[in-house]
Coordinates of C-alpha atoms in Angstrom, one line a residue:
Chain E
M289 CA 60.6 -60.5 103.3
S290 CA 59.9 -62.6 106.7
M291 CA 57.1 -64.6 107.1
Q292 CA 55.5 -66.1 110.1
I293 CA 53.5 -69.8 109.7
K294 CA 50.6 -71.1 112.2
V295 CA 49.3 -74.3 112.0
S296 CA 46.2 -75.5 114.3
V297 CA 46.2 -79.4 114.1
S298 CA 43.7 -81.4 116.2
N299 CA 44.7 -84.8 114.7
D300 CA 47.8 -86.8 115.9
V301 CA 48.6 -88.7 112.6
L302 CA 48.0 -85.4 110.9
L303 CA 50.8 -83.8 113.2
D304 CA 53.2 -86.1 112.5
E305 CA 53.1 -85.2 108.9
L306 CA 53.3 -81.2 109.5
G307 CA 55.6 -81.3 112.0
N308 CA 58.0 -83.3 109.5
V309 CA 57.4 -80.4 106.7
L310 CA 58.1 -77.6 109.8
S311 CA 60.8 -79.3 111.3
D312 CA 63.1 -79.7 108.3
R313 CA 62.5 -77.0 106.3
R314 CA 64.7 -76.9 102.9
G315 CA 61.2 -78.1 101.1
L316 CA 59.3 -75.6 102.0
Y317 CA 62.3 -73.1 100.9
A318 CA 63.0 -74.6 97.7
R319 CA 58.7 -74.6 96.9
L320 CA 58.7 -70.9 98.2
A321 CA 61.5 -69.8 95.8
G322 CA 60.6 -71.8 93.0
D323 CA 56.8 -70.7 92.7
A324 CA 58.6 -67.2 93.7
E325 CA 60.6 -67.6 90.4
A326 CA 57.5 -68.7 88.4
F327 CA 55.7 -66.0 89.3
M328 CA 57.7 -63.3 88.3
R329 CA 58.4 -65.2 84.7
R330 CA 54.7 -65.4 84.5
V331 CA 53.9 -62.1 85.0
G332 CA 57.5 -60.2 83.7
P333 CA 56.3 -60.7 79.9
G334 CA 53.0 -58.8 80.4
I335 CA 54.8 -55.8 82.5
A336 CA 57.5 -55.6 80.3
A337 CA 55.4 -55.2 77.1
Q338 CA 53.9 -52.2 78.2
N339 CA 57.5 -50.5 79.2
H340 CA 59.5 -50.0 76.0
R341 CA 59.1 -46.4 75.9
T342 CA 61.7 -45.8 74.6
A343 CA 61.8 -48.0 71.4
D344 CA 58.1 -46.9 71.0
T345 CA 58.7 -43.2 70.7
L346 CA 61.6 -43.9 68.3
G347 CA 59.6 -46.1 66.1
A348 CA 62.4 -48.6 66.5
R349 CA 61.9 -52.7 66.7
R350 CA 61.9 -53.5 70.6
T351 CA 65.1 -55.2 71.7
G352 CA 63.2 -57.5 74.3
H353 CA 66.0 -56.1 77.2
L354 CA 63.2 -56.0 79.5
E355 CA 61.9 -59.6 79.3
N356 CA 65.2 -60.7 79.2
A357 CA 65.8 -58.9 82.7
Y358 CA 62.5 -60.8 84.2
A359 CA 63.9 -64.0 82.4
A360 CA 67.0 -63.7 84.0
I361 CA 65.6 -63.8 87.7
E362 CA 66.5 -66.6 89.5
G363 CA 65.3 -68.6 93.0
D364 CA 67.2 -70.5 95.7
S365 CA 66.8 -71.8 98.5
D366 CA 68.7 -73.2 102.0
N367 CA 68.3 -74.7 105.2
D368 CA 67.5 -70.9 106.3
E369 CA 65.5 -69.3 103.7
A370 CA 64.7 -69.3 100.1
R371 CA 65.7 -66.1 98.1
L372 CA 65.1 -64.4 94.5
W373 CA 67.7 -62.9 92.7
V374 CA 67.5 -59.9 90.5
P375 CA 69.8 -58.9 87.7
R376 CA 71.3 -55.9 89.1
A377 CA 72.2 -54.5 85.3
S378 CA 69.6 -54.5 84.0
R379 CA 66.3 -52.0 84.1
L380 CA 64.6 -53.7 87.2
R381 CA 67.1 -52.2 88.9
A382 CA 64.7 -49.3 89.2
A383 CA 62.2 -51.1 91.1
F384 CA 64.0 -51.3 94.2
G385 CA 64.8 -47.1 93.7
A386 CA 66.3 -44.5 91.5
Y387 CA 69.9 -44.1 90.6
R388 CA 72.4 -42.7 88.5
L389 CA 73.4 -44.2 85.7
T390 CA 77.2 -42.8 84.8
P391 CA 79.6 -44.2 82.1
V392 CA 81.9 -47.1 83.2
N393 CA 85.0 -48.6 81.9
G394 CA 87.3 -45.1 81.4
S395 CA 84.1 -44.1 78.9
R396 CA 84.0 -40.3 79.3
Y397 CA 80.1 -40.3 77.9
L398 CA 77.0 -42.1 78.1
T399 CA 75.3 -42.6 75.1
L400 CA 71.8 -42.5 74.6
P401 CA 70.3 -43.4 71.2
V402 CA 68.3 -40.6 70.0
H403 CA 67.3 -42.4 66.4
P404 CA 65.5 -45.9 65.4
D405 CA 69.2 -47.0 63.7
A406 CA 70.8 -46.3 67.0
Y407 CA 68.5 -48.2 69.9
G408 CA 69.8 -51.0 70.5
R409 CA 73.3 -50.8 69.4
R410 CA 76.3 -49.6 70.6
A411 CA 78.0 -46.5 68.9
R412 CA 81.1 -48.3 68.4
E413 CA 78.9 -50.7 65.7
L414 CA 78.0 -48.0 63.6
R415 CA 80.0 -46.7 60.7
D416 CA 80.9 -42.7 60.0
L417 CA 79.6 -41.1 63.2
F418 CA 81.3 -38.4 63.6
F419 CA 81.4 -36.0 67.1
M420 CA 79.7 -32.7 66.8
R421 CA 78.3 -30.1 69.2
V422 CA 74.8 -28.5 68.4
G423 CA 72.5 -26.1 69.6
P424 CA 73.0 -22.7 71.8
A425 CA 74.7 -25.2 74.6
G426 CA 77.0 -26.7 72.1
V427 CA 75.2 -30.8 73.5
P428 CA 78.2 -32.9 72.1
V429 CA 76.8 -35.5 69.9
L430 CA 77.5 -38.5 67.7
A431 CA 76.4 -37.8 64.5
R432 CA 76.5 -39.2 60.5
R433 CA 76.0 -37.9 57.3
A434 CA 72.4 -38.4 55.9
E435 CA 73.4 -40.7 52.4
G436 CA 71.6 -38.5 49.8
R437 CA 70.0 -36.1 51.6
Q438 CA 69.9 -32.2 51.1
Q439 CA 68.8 -29.2 51.4
E440 CA 68.7 -25.8 50.2
G441 CA 69.6 -23.0 51.8
L442 CA 71.2 -19.6 52.2
K443 CA 75.0 -19.7 52.9
R444 CA 77.4 -16.5 53.9
R445 CA 80.5 -17.3 52.3
T446 CA 83.7 -16.0 54.5
Y447 CA 84.5 -13.9 51.1
Q448 CA 81.8 -12.4 49.9
R449 CA 79.0 -9.8 51.7
R450 CA 76.2 -11.9 50.8
K451 CA 74.7 -14.9 51.0
T452 CA 74.0 -17.1 48.5
R453 CA 72.3 -20.6 47.6
A454 CA 73.8 -23.9 48.7
R455 CA 73.6 -27.1 49.3
Y456 CA 73.9 -28.6 52.5
T457 CA 74.4 -32.0 53.7
I458 CA 72.1 -33.3 56.4
A459 CA 74.3 -35.0 59.3
E460 CA 71.7 -37.1 61.5
I461 CA 72.4 -37.4 65.3
L462 CA 71.9 -40.4 66.4
Y463 CA 73.1 -40.2 70.2
V464 CA 73.2 -37.6 72.4
L465 CA 76.4 -37.6 74.6
A466 CA 75.8 -37.3 78.9
T467 CA 77.9 -37.7 81.2
S468 CA 75.2 -39.2 84.0
V469 CA 71.8 -39.6 83.7
D470 CA 68.9 -40.3 86.6
I471 CA 66.7 -43.0 85.9
P472 CA 63.5 -42.6 88.6
A473 CA 61.7 -45.3 90.5
Q474 CA 59.9 -47.2 89.1
P475 CA 58.3 -49.8 91.2
G476 CA 56.0 -51.5 89.5
L477 CA 58.3 -53.3 87.4
I478 CA 57.9 -55.4 90.4
P479 CA 54.9 -56.5 92.0
F480 CA 56.3 -56.5 95.5
D481 CA 52.7 -57.3 97.1
E482 CA 51.5 -59.5 95.1
L483 CA 54.8 -61.1 95.0
T484 CA 54.5 -61.4 98.7
E485 CA 50.8 -62.8 98.9
A486 CA 51.8 -65.5 96.2
I487 CA 55.0 -66.6 97.9
G488 CA 52.1 -67.0 100.9
I489 CA 49.4 -68.9 98.9
S490 CA 52.7 -71.2 98.1
A491 CA 53.7 -71.5 101.7
E492 CA 49.4 -73.0 102.1
A493 CA 49.5 -75.3 99.6
Y494 CA 52.5 -76.9 100.7
L495 CA 51.3 -77.8 103.4
D496 CA 47.8 -78.6 102.5
E497 CA 49.6 -80.6 100.2
A498 CA 51.6 -82.6 103.7
V499 CA 47.9 -82.6 105.3
E500 CA 46.9 -84.6 101.8
R501 CA 49.8 -86.9 102.1
S502 CA 48.8 -87.8 105.7
R503 CA 45.7 -88.8 104.9
P504 CA 44.9 -92.8 104.7
T505 CA 44.0 -93.7 100.6
Chain P
M185 CA 22.4 -86.3 149.4
S186 CA 21.9 -89.5 148.0
T187 CA 20.9 -92.5 150.5
A188 CA 22.7 -95.3 151.6
A189 CA 19.7 -97.6 149.6
E190 CA 20.8 -95.8 146.5
I191 CA 24.5 -96.4 147.1
A192 CA 23.7 -100.0 147.9
R193 CA 21.1 -100.7 145.2
I194 CA 24.5 -98.9 142.6
R195 CA 26.3 -102.1 144.2
D196 CA 23.0 -104.6 143.7
L197 CA 24.0 -103.5 139.5
L198 CA 27.3 -105.3 139.6
P199 CA 27.4 -108.6 138.9
T200 CA 27.2 -110.6 142.1
T201 CA 27.3 -113.9 140.4
L202 CA 31.2 -113.1 139.6
G203 CA 32.1 -112.5 143.4
T204 CA 34.9 -110.8 144.2
A205 CA 35.8 -107.1 144.4
E206 CA 39.1 -107.4 142.7
I207 CA 37.0 -108.5 139.3
R208 CA 34.0 -105.6 139.9
S209 CA 36.5 -103.2 140.2
Q210 CA 38.2 -104.7 136.7
I211 CA 34.9 -104.0 135.2
A212 CA 34.6 -100.2 137.0
A213 CA 38.4 -100.0 135.3
D214 CA 37.6 -101.1 131.6
I215 CA 34.7 -99.2 132.4
R216 CA 35.7 -95.8 133.5
A217 CA 39.0 -96.5 130.9
R218 CA 36.4 -96.4 127.7
S219 CA 35.2 -92.8 128.3
V220 CA 32.7 -91.1 125.5
F221 CA 32.8 -87.8 125.0
S222 CA 31.5 -85.2 122.7
A223 CA 34.7 -83.4 120.2
R224 CA 34.6 -80.2 122.7
V225 CA 35.8 -82.7 125.5
G226 CA 39.9 -82.1 125.5
K227 CA 41.7 -81.8 128.6
L228 CA 43.1 -84.7 130.2
V229 CA 43.1 -83.7 133.9
F230 CA 39.2 -83.8 133.4
L231 CA 39.2 -86.9 131.9
D232 CA 41.5 -88.3 134.9
A233 CA 38.8 -86.7 137.1
I234 CA 35.2 -88.5 136.0
K235 CA 37.8 -91.8 135.5
M236 CA 38.3 -91.1 139.7
V237 CA 34.6 -90.4 139.8
I238 CA 32.9 -93.1 138.0
D239 CA 35.9 -95.4 140.2
E240 CA 34.4 -94.0 143.4
L241 CA 31.1 -94.6 142.1
A242 CA 31.0 -98.3 140.7
A243 CA 33.0 -99.1 144.2
G244 CA 30.4 -98.0 146.0
R245 CA 32.2 -94.8 147.6
T246 CA 30.1 -92.3 147.0
D247 CA 26.9 -91.3 145.4
F248 CA 26.0 -89.4 141.9
A249 CA 25.0 -85.9 143.8
T250 CA 28.7 -85.9 145.6
A251 CA 30.4 -87.1 142.3
R252 CA 28.6 -84.2 140.2
W253 CA 30.1 -82.2 142.2
Y254 CA 33.5 -83.2 142.2
L255 CA 33.9 -82.7 138.4
A256 CA 32.4 -79.4 138.7
E257 CA 34.7 -78.1 140.9
S258 CA 37.2 -79.4 139.3
L259 CA 36.4 -78.0 136.0
R260 CA 36.7 -74.5 138.4
E261 CA 40.0 -75.1 139.7
M262 CA 41.1 -75.9 135.5
G263 CA 39.8 -72.5 135.0
Y264 CA 37.2 -73.5 132.6
T265 CA 34.4 -71.4 131.0
P266 CA 31.3 -71.8 129.1
E267 CA 32.7 -68.7 127.1
G268 CA 36.0 -69.4 127.0
G269 CA 36.3 -73.1 127.6
F270 CA 39.8 -74.5 128.8
P271 CA 42.6 -71.7 129.8
D272 CA 44.9 -73.3 127.7
A273 CA 43.4 -74.9 124.9
P274 CA 44.8 -73.3 121.5
P275 CA 42.5 -70.9 120.5
G276 CA 39.3 -71.9 118.7
E277 CA 39.4 -75.2 119.7
V278 CA 37.0 -75.5 121.8
P279 CA 33.9 -73.1 120.2
P280 CA 32.0 -70.9 122.9
A281 CA 29.5 -72.7 124.8
I282 CA 26.3 -71.1 126.0
A283 CA 26.2 -71.2 129.9
A284 CA 24.2 -74.1 131.6
T285 CA 23.4 -75.8 128.5
L286 CA 24.4 -79.2 127.3
Q287 CA 28.0 -78.0 125.7
D288 CA 29.2 -76.2 128.6
L289 CA 31.1 -78.7 130.3
S290 CA 30.1 -77.7 134.1
S291 CA 26.5 -77.3 133.4
R292 CA 24.3 -79.3 135.1
R293 CA 23.2 -81.4 132.7
R294 CA 26.1 -81.8 130.8
L295 CA 27.6 -83.6 134.3
N296 CA 24.6 -85.2 134.9
L297 CA 25.1 -86.9 131.4
I298 CA 28.6 -87.9 132.1
V299 CA 27.8 -89.9 135.2
E300 CA 24.5 -91.1 134.3
T301 CA 26.2 -92.4 131.1
Q302 CA 28.8 -94.1 132.9
L303 CA 27.0 -95.3 135.7
A304 CA 24.3 -96.7 132.9
L305 CA 27.2 -98.6 130.7
V306 CA 28.3 -100.5 134.1
R307 CA 25.0 -101.0 135.2
G308 CA 24.4 -102.2 131.8
R309 CA 27.6 -104.4 131.5
G310 CA 26.9 -105.6 134.9
Q311 CA 23.9 -107.2 133.8
Q312 CA 25.2 -108.5 130.4
L313 CA 27.7 -110.6 132.6
R314 CA 25.1 -111.9 135.1
G315 CA 22.8 -112.5 132.1
T316 CA 25.0 -114.5 130.1
H317 CA 26.0 -117.3 133.1
R318 CA 25.8 -120.7 132.3
Q319 CA 23.0 -122.0 134.5
R320 CA 21.7 -118.3 133.3
L321 CA 21.5 -118.3 130.2
F322 CA 19.5 -122.0 130.0
E323 CA 16.4 -120.4 131.8
F324 CA 16.6 -116.9 130.6
P325 CA 18.2 -117.3 127.1
A326 CA 16.5 -114.2 125.7
W327 CA 16.9 -110.5 126.3
E328 CA 13.6 -108.1 126.1
L329 CA 14.4 -104.1 125.3
T330 CA 11.6 -101.8 126.9
R331 CA 11.6 -98.9 128.4
A332 CA 12.9 -97.7 132.2
I333 CA 13.0 -94.7 131.9
D334 CA 10.3 -92.0 130.1
R335 CA 11.5 -89.2 127.8
R336 CA 10.0 -85.9 126.8
V337 CA 11.1 -87.0 123.4
P338 CA 11.5 -90.4 123.5
R339 CA 13.5 -92.2 120.2
N340 CA 11.9 -94.6 117.7
W341 CA 12.7 -97.8 118.9
G342 CA 10.0 -100.4 118.3
G343 CA 7.8 -98.1 116.1
R344 CA 5.7 -96.9 118.6
H345 CA 7.2 -94.1 120.4
A346 CA 7.3 -91.6 117.7
S347 CA 4.3 -89.2 118.0
A348 CA 3.3 -85.7 117.5
A349 CA 6.0 -84.6 120.2
T350 CA 8.7 -86.0 118.2
P351 CA 11.0 -83.5 116.8
K352 CA 10.2 -83.1 112.8
S353 CA 14.3 -84.2 113.0
R354 CA 13.4 -87.2 114.0
R355 CA 11.2 -87.9 111.4
V356 CA 12.8 -87.9 108.7
D357 CA 13.8 -91.4 109.0
P358 CA 10.3 -93.4 110.9
R359 CA 11.9 -96.3 110.4
P360 CA 12.2 -98.1 114.5
R361 CA 15.5 -98.7 115.5
W362 CA 15.5 -102.1 116.0
I363 CA 14.3 -102.3 112.2
I364 CA 17.3 -100.3 111.0
A365 CA 19.5 -102.9 113.3
G366 CA 18.3 -105.3 111.3
G367 CA 15.5 -106.9 114.0
Q368 CA 12.2 -108.7 113.5
L369 CA 9.2 -107.0 115.0
H370 CA 7.3 -109.5 117.0
P371 CA 3.6 -109.0 116.4
S372 CA 3.4 -108.8 119.8
G373 CA 5.3 -105.7 119.2
R374 CA 8.0 -107.0 122.0
L375 CA 11.6 -106.2 121.5
V376 CA 13.4 -109.6 122.0
A377 CA 15.8 -111.3 120.9
L378 CA 18.4 -114.1 121.4
K379 CA 21.5 -113.3 124.3
G380 CA 24.5 -112.7 122.2
D381 CA 22.5 -112.1 119.1
P382 CA 24.3 -109.8 116.5
I383 CA 21.5 -107.5 117.0
W384 CA 22.4 -105.9 120.5
G385 CA 25.4 -104.7 118.8
E386 CA 23.8 -102.7 116.0
L387 CA 22.0 -100.8 118.2
G388 CA 24.6 -99.8 120.2
A389 CA 26.9 -99.1 116.8
S390 CA 27.7 -95.1 116.4
G391 CA 27.8 -96.3 112.8
N392 CA 24.0 -96.8 112.7
F393 CA 22.9 -94.5 115.0
D394 CA 25.0 -91.1 115.9
D395 CA 24.6 -90.7 119.4
A396 CA 25.0 -95.1 120.0
L397 CA 28.1 -95.8 122.6
D398 CA 29.3 -98.6 120.7
V399 CA 28.4 -101.0 123.2
D400 CA 26.1 -104.2 123.3
Y401 CA 24.0 -103.6 125.9
P402 CA 22.3 -100.7 127.5
P403 CA 21.7 -98.2 127.4
F404 CA 22.9 -98.4 123.8
C405 CA 22.6 -94.6 123.2
F406 CA 23.1 -91.6 125.8
N407 CA 19.7 -91.0 127.3
S408 CA 18.4 -93.5 125.7
G409 CA 16.5 -94.8 129.2
M410 CA 16.3 -98.5 128.1
R411 CA 16.9 -101.3 129.8
W412 CA 16.8 -105.3 130.0
I413 CA 14.3 -107.5 130.9
E414 CA 15.7 -111.4 131.0
V415 CA 12.7 -113.4 129.0
G416 CA 12.3 -117.2 130.3
R417 CA 13.0 -119.5 128.4
A418 CA 9.5 -120.7 128.4
D419 CA 8.0 -117.1 126.9
A420 CA 10.9 -117.2 123.9
L421 CA 9.6 -120.2 123.0
E422 CA 5.9 -119.2 122.6
L423 CA 7.0 -116.3 121.7
G424 CA 9.0 -118.3 118.6
I425 CA 12.5 -116.4 119.1
R426 CA 14.7 -117.6 117.4
G427 CA 18.7 -117.1 116.4
P428 CA 19.6 -114.5 113.4
N429 CA 20.2 -117.3 111.1
G430 CA 16.6 -119.3 112.4
E431 CA 19.2 -121.0 115.1
S432 CA 16.9 -122.8 117.9
I433 CA 17.6 -121.6 121.0
D434 CA 19.2 -124.6 122.1
E435 CA 21.8 -124.6 118.9
W436 CA 22.2 -120.4 119.3
L437 CA 23.4 -121.0 123.1
S438 CA 25.8 -123.8 121.8
Q439 CA 27.3 -121.9 119.9
D440 CA 30.1 -118.7 120.7
H441 CA 29.1 -115.3 120.0
P442 CA 31.2 -112.9 119.3
T443 CA 30.3 -109.6 120.7
L444 CA 31.5 -105.8 120.6
V445 CA 34.5 -106.3 123.2
D446 CA 37.1 -107.6 122.7
T447 CA 38.9 -107.6 126.1
Q448 CA 39.0 -110.4 129.0
S449 CA 36.9 -109.2 130.7
G450 CA 34.3 -108.7 127.9
I451 CA 34.5 -105.0 128.1
P452 CA 34.5 -102.7 125.1
A453 CA 38.7 -102.2 124.3
P454 CA 39.5 -98.8 126.7
Q455 CA 38.6 -95.6 123.6
A456 CA 39.2 -91.8 125.1
S457 CA 38.8 -89.0 122.5
V458 CA 41.5 -86.3 123.4
K459 CA 40.9 -84.1 120.1
G460 CA 42.7 -81.5 120.7
I461 CA 45.6 -82.8 123.3
D462 CA 49.3 -82.0 122.6
P463 CA 50.6 -84.9 121.5
E464 CA 53.5 -85.2 124.1
L465 CA 50.8 -85.3 126.4
R466 CA 48.6 -87.7 124.9
K467 CA 52.0 -89.8 124.8
V468 CA 51.8 -89.4 128.7
F469 CA 48.6 -90.6 129.0
E470 CA 49.0 -93.4 127.0
K471 CA 51.7 -94.8 129.1
S472 CA 50.4 -94.1 132.2
S473 CA 46.9 -95.4 131.7
G474 CA 47.0 -97.9 129.1
I475 CA 44.4 -96.7 126.9
R476 CA 44.4 -96.7 123.4
V477 CA 43.8 -93.1 122.3
V478 CA 42.0 -93.2 119.0
E479 CA 39.9 -90.8 116.8
T480 CA 36.1 -90.6 118.2
T481 CA 33.7 -92.6 116.3
A482 CA 31.4 -89.3 115.9
T483 CA 34.5 -87.8 114.5
T484 CA 35.7 -90.2 111.7
K485 CA 32.9 -90.7 110.1
G486 CA 32.7 -89.0 107.2
N487 CA 36.1 -87.1 107.9
E488 CA 37.7 -88.0 105.5
A489 CA 35.9 -87.0 102.7
E490 CA 35.2 -83.3 104.2
V491 CA 39.0 -83.2 104.6
R492 CA 39.2 -84.0 101.4
A493 CA 36.2 -81.2 100.1
T494 CA 38.4 -78.7 102.3
L495 CA 41.3 -79.3 100.8
A496 CA 40.1 -79.5 96.9
R497 CA 38.3 -76.1 97.6
R498 CA 41.0 -74.1 99.1
K499 CA 43.2 -75.4 96.4
A500 CA 40.3 -73.8 93.8
A501 CA 40.5 -70.8 95.7
R502 CA 44.2 -70.1 95.4
A503 CA 44.2 -70.8 91.9
K504 CA 41.8 -68.4 91.4
R505 CA 43.8 -66.0 94.1
M506 CA 46.9 -66.8 92.0
A507 CA 45.2 -66.2 88.5
E508 CA 43.5 -62.1 90.4
L509 CA 47.2 -61.4 91.4
E510 CA 49.0 -61.8 88.0
A511 CA 46.8 -59.6 86.6
Q512 CA 47.3 -57.3 89.3
A513 CA 50.6 -57.3 88.8
I514 CA 50.3 -56.5 85.7
Q515 CA 48.2 -53.9 85.4
K516 CA 50.5 -52.1 88.2
G517 CA 53.2 -52.2 86.2
G518 CA 52.5 -50.5 83.2
P519 CA 54.2 -46.9 81.8
G520 CA 54.4 -45.0 85.1
A521 CA 54.4 -47.0 87.7

């Protein structure tokens, strides 16, 4: 993002002050970086509050991962520019475009939580998980025994010619395992248009304050 | 073309009691250095042309029509147009003017105003210097302000000029300028005060009147048409003219009376309006001319409050817009964004 600043003055005293401000722009860039960071931290919680689809769908408690991502946005600057740093390893990456998520650290699968107890927790944190395949496609999952839950049904025993009644232990699926996941783009996570205008407003405020300092009291 | 008589009349207006051509040129130099412009004129080259023209006029080397022609040619060479102003001026710095109006620098009316004002200042200052010579002071201790040239819409100087022809804008303050400047109206209606009385400075103070020229001698303000007539001692005594604090004529004349002037020749400190001029060019101009560049009184009066009010409005507008941007950002960040 680049910005062109045009200044029109008709007062030599004012021009001196603005000249000082624009010749050494460290202060200006620091102000822009700070205001951009503050803007994102103000709007972030509001955007995050609308984007907990998985937790809401599962009925799980929100982890606040998106709020944490917004809180981790930082601005910095130097003599030449102002910068805004957005954590890449977060959901905010989708603001810059779609991407494919794949396992890391030698893992074979991604664990996608499909149970409220699994949301926000790593598979290794849960005990008594076992691997199994379900459905006609044999989808790999991690499941556990549902304590105290049994279901009556018909079961054919291998040595009998007809099914007899038996009680089954229900298995709860906690994670669906996947080798990769495509995350769609979500540009609204970072309001680029509003952020650009906010930075422009910040620059105007900075120069107006220079004008204010140049006026005799 | 003006006649030699007009040129001679111009010469006669300069204080002959001061004698030498060097003093006359010094007065003229001081007068031309004090160039008074409206906020639209910000071209140093044109300022320099005016200086040269006044120099020639004051020295009697040219006439009024030639001076006006020279200024018009200077503007033409600089590429000035009423609609576009000076070609190299910052955009919007010089508002467009309607051709042939007073705002049009190249118009006859505007050029006449510039030259007439400068010439009137030379005359007024010359009359003041001539009138404050020691011998002259004793014989003619006072000035009377009278109208030399009729005006279609005269200003209200002594309370008798306001008429149905007076624009409504001037009817807002019906008080005569003489009263506003702190003077007392004589029963005869004559506007008389001792030479050096502070009222003469008040009449020409821009702090009192927007059209004043910051001088303590006629014409006091643009296109006033007013002049001084010297009042003899006998006449002043008969009228009962006294100093501002009741001093008698002799008591008053025995004192030193500071005026608006602060230079050796008694000419007001040279000031130039260079609003809109490139700062580097302004510095060169100051160094080469010796002129002190200041804000014009017409632009500084009330300017501080206006600037502060503008800054406050902008700040409030920014806060409002920022709140709108935050709301928009949150709304756009919803599911499916």
